[in-house]
JSON list of C-alpha atoms in Angstrom, two decimals:
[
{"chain": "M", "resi": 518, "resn": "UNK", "atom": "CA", "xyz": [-3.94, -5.71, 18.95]},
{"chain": "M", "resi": 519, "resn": "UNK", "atom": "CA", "xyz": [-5.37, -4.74, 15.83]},
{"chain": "M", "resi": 520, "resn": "UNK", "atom": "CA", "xyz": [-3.09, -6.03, 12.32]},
{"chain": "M", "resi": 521, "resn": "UNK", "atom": "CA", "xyz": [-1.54, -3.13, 10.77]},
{"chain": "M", "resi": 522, "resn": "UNK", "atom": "CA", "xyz": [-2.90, -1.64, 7.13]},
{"chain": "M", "resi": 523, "resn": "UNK", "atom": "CA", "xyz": [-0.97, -2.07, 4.23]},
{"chain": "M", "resi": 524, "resn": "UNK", "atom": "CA", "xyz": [-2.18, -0.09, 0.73]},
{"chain": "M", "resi": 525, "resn": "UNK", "atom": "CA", "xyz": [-1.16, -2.63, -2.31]},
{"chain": "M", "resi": 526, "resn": "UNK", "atom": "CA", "xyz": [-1.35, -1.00, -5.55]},
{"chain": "M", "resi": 527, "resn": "UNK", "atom": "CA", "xyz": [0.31, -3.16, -8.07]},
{"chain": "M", "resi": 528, "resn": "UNK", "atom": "CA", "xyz": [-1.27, -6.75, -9.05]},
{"chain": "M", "resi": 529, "resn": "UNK", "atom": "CA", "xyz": [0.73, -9.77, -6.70]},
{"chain": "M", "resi": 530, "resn": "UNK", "atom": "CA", "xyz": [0.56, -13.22, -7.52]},
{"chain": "M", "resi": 531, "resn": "UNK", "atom": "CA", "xyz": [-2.28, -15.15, -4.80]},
{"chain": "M", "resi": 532, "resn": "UNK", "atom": "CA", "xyz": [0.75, -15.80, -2.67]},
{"chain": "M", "resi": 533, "resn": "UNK", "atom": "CA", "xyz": [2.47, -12.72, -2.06]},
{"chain": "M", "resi": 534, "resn": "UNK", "atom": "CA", "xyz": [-1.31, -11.04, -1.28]},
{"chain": "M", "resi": 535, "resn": "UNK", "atom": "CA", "xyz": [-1.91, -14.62, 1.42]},
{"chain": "M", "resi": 536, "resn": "UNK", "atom": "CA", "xyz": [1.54, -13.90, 3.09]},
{"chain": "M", "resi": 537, "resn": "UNK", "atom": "CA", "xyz": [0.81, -9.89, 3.45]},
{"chain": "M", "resi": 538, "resn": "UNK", "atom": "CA", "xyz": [-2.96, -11.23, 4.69]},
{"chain": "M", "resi": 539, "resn": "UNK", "atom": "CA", "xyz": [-1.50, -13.40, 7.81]},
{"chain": "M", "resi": 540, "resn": "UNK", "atom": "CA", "xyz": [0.24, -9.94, 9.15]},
{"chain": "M", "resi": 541, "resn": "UNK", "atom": "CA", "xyz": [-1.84, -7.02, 7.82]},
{"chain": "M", "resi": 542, "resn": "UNK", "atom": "CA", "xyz": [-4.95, -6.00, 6.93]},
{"chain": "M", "resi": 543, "resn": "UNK", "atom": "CA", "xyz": [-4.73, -5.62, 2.86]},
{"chain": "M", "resi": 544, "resn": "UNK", "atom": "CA", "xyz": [-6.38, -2.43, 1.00]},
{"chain": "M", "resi": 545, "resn": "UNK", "atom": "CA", "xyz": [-5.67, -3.54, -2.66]},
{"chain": "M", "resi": 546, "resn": "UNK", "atom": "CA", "xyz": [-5.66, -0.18, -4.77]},
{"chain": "M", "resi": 547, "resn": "UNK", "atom": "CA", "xyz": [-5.43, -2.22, -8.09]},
{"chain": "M", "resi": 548, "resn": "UNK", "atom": "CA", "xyz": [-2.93, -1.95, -11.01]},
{"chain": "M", "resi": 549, "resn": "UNK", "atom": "CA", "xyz": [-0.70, 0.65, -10.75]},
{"chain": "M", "resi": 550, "resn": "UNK", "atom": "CA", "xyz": [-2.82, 2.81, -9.11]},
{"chain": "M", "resi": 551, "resn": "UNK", "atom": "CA", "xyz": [-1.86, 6.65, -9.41]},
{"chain": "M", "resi": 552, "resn": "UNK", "atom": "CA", "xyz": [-1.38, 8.78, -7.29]},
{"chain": "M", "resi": 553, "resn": "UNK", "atom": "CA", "xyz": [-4.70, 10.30, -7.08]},
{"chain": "M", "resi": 554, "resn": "UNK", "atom": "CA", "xyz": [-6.97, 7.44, -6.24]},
{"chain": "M", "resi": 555, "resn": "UNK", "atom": "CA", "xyz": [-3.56, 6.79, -3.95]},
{"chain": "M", "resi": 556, "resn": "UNK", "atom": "CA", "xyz": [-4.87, 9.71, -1.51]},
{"chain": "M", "resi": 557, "resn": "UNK", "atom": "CA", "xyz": [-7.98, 8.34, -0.48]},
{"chain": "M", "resi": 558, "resn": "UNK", "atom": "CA", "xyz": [-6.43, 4.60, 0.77]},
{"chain": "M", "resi": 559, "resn": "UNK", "atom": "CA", "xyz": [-3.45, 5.60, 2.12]},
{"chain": "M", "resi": 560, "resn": "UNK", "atom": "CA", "xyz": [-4.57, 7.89, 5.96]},
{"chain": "M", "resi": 561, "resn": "UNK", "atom": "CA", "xyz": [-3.29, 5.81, 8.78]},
{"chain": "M", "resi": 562, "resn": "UNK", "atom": "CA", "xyz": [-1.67, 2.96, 6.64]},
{"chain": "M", "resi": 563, "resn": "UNK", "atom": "CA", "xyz": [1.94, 1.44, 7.72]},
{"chain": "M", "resi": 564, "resn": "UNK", "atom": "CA", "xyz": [3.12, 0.70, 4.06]},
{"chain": "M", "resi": 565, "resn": "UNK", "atom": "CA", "xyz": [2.46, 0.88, 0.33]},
{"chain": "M", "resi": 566, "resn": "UNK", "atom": "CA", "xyz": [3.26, -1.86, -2.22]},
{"chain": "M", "resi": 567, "resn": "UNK", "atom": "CA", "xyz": [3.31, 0.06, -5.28]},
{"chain": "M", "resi": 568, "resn": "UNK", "atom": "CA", "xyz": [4.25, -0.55, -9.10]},
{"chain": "M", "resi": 569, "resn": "UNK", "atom": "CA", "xyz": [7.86, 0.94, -9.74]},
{"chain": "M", "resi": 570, "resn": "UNK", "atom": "CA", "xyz": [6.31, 2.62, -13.15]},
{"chain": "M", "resi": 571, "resn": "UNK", "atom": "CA", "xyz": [3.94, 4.46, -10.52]},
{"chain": "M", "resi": 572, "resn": "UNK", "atom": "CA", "xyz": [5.95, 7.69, -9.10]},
{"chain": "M", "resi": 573, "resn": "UNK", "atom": "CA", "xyz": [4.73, 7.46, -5.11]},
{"chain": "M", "resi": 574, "resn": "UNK", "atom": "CA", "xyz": [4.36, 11.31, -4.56]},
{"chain": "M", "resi": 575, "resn": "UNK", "atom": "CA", "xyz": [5.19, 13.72, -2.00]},
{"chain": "M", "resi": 576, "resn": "UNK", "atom": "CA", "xyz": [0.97, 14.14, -1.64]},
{"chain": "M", "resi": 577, "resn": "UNK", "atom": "CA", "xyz": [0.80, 10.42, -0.96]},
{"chain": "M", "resi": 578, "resn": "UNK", "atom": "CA", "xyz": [3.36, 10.03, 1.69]},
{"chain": "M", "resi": 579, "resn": "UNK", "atom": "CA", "xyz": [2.01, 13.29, 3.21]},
{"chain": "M", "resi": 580, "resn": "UNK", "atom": "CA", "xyz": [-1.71, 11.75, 3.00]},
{"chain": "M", "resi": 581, "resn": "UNK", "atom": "CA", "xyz": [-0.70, 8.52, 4.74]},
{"chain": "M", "resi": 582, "resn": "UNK", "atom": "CA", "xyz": [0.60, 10.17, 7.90]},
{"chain": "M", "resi": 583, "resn": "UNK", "atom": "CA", "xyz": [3.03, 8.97, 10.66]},
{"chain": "M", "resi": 584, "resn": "UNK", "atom": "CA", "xyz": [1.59, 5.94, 10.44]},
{"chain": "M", "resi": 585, "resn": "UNK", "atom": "CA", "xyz": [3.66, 5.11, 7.13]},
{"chain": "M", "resi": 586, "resn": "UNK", "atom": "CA", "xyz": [7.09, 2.74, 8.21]},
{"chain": "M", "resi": 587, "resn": "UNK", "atom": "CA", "xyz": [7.48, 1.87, 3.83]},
{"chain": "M", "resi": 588, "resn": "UNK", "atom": "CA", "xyz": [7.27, 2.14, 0.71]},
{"chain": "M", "resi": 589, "resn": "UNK", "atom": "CA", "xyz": [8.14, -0.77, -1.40]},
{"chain": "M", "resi": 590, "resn": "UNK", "atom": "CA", "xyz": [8.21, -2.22, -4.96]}
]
């Protein structure tokens, strides 16, 4: 069974990114990524990490599908 995709776009210390790593498959999106760049990365993933400066729009969570279980901060 293919690992779920989770779409990480704030900066995590080494050890939160290793302990996402051992269950999903990680798409880093960088440092408070917006919500544009957001679009792209996000089809078919089952959460987004994302900075809680960073709004997580209506377009994202539309863009990522039924796929999407969270988004967290």
């Amino acid at each position: 069974m293919a690992k779920p995709r989770v779409v990480v776009a704030v900066m995590l210390p080494a050890a939160g990114l290793d302990l996402l790593r051992e269950r999903f498959i990680v798409d880093s999106a960088g440092n408070g990524a917006e919500n544009g760049p957001l679009l792209a990365r996000v089809p078919g993933a089952t959460a987004i990490v994302a900075d809680p400066a960073i709004p997580i729009h209506k377009s994202v969570l539309d863009a990522a599908g039924g796929s999407l279980a969270v988004v967290a901060n």
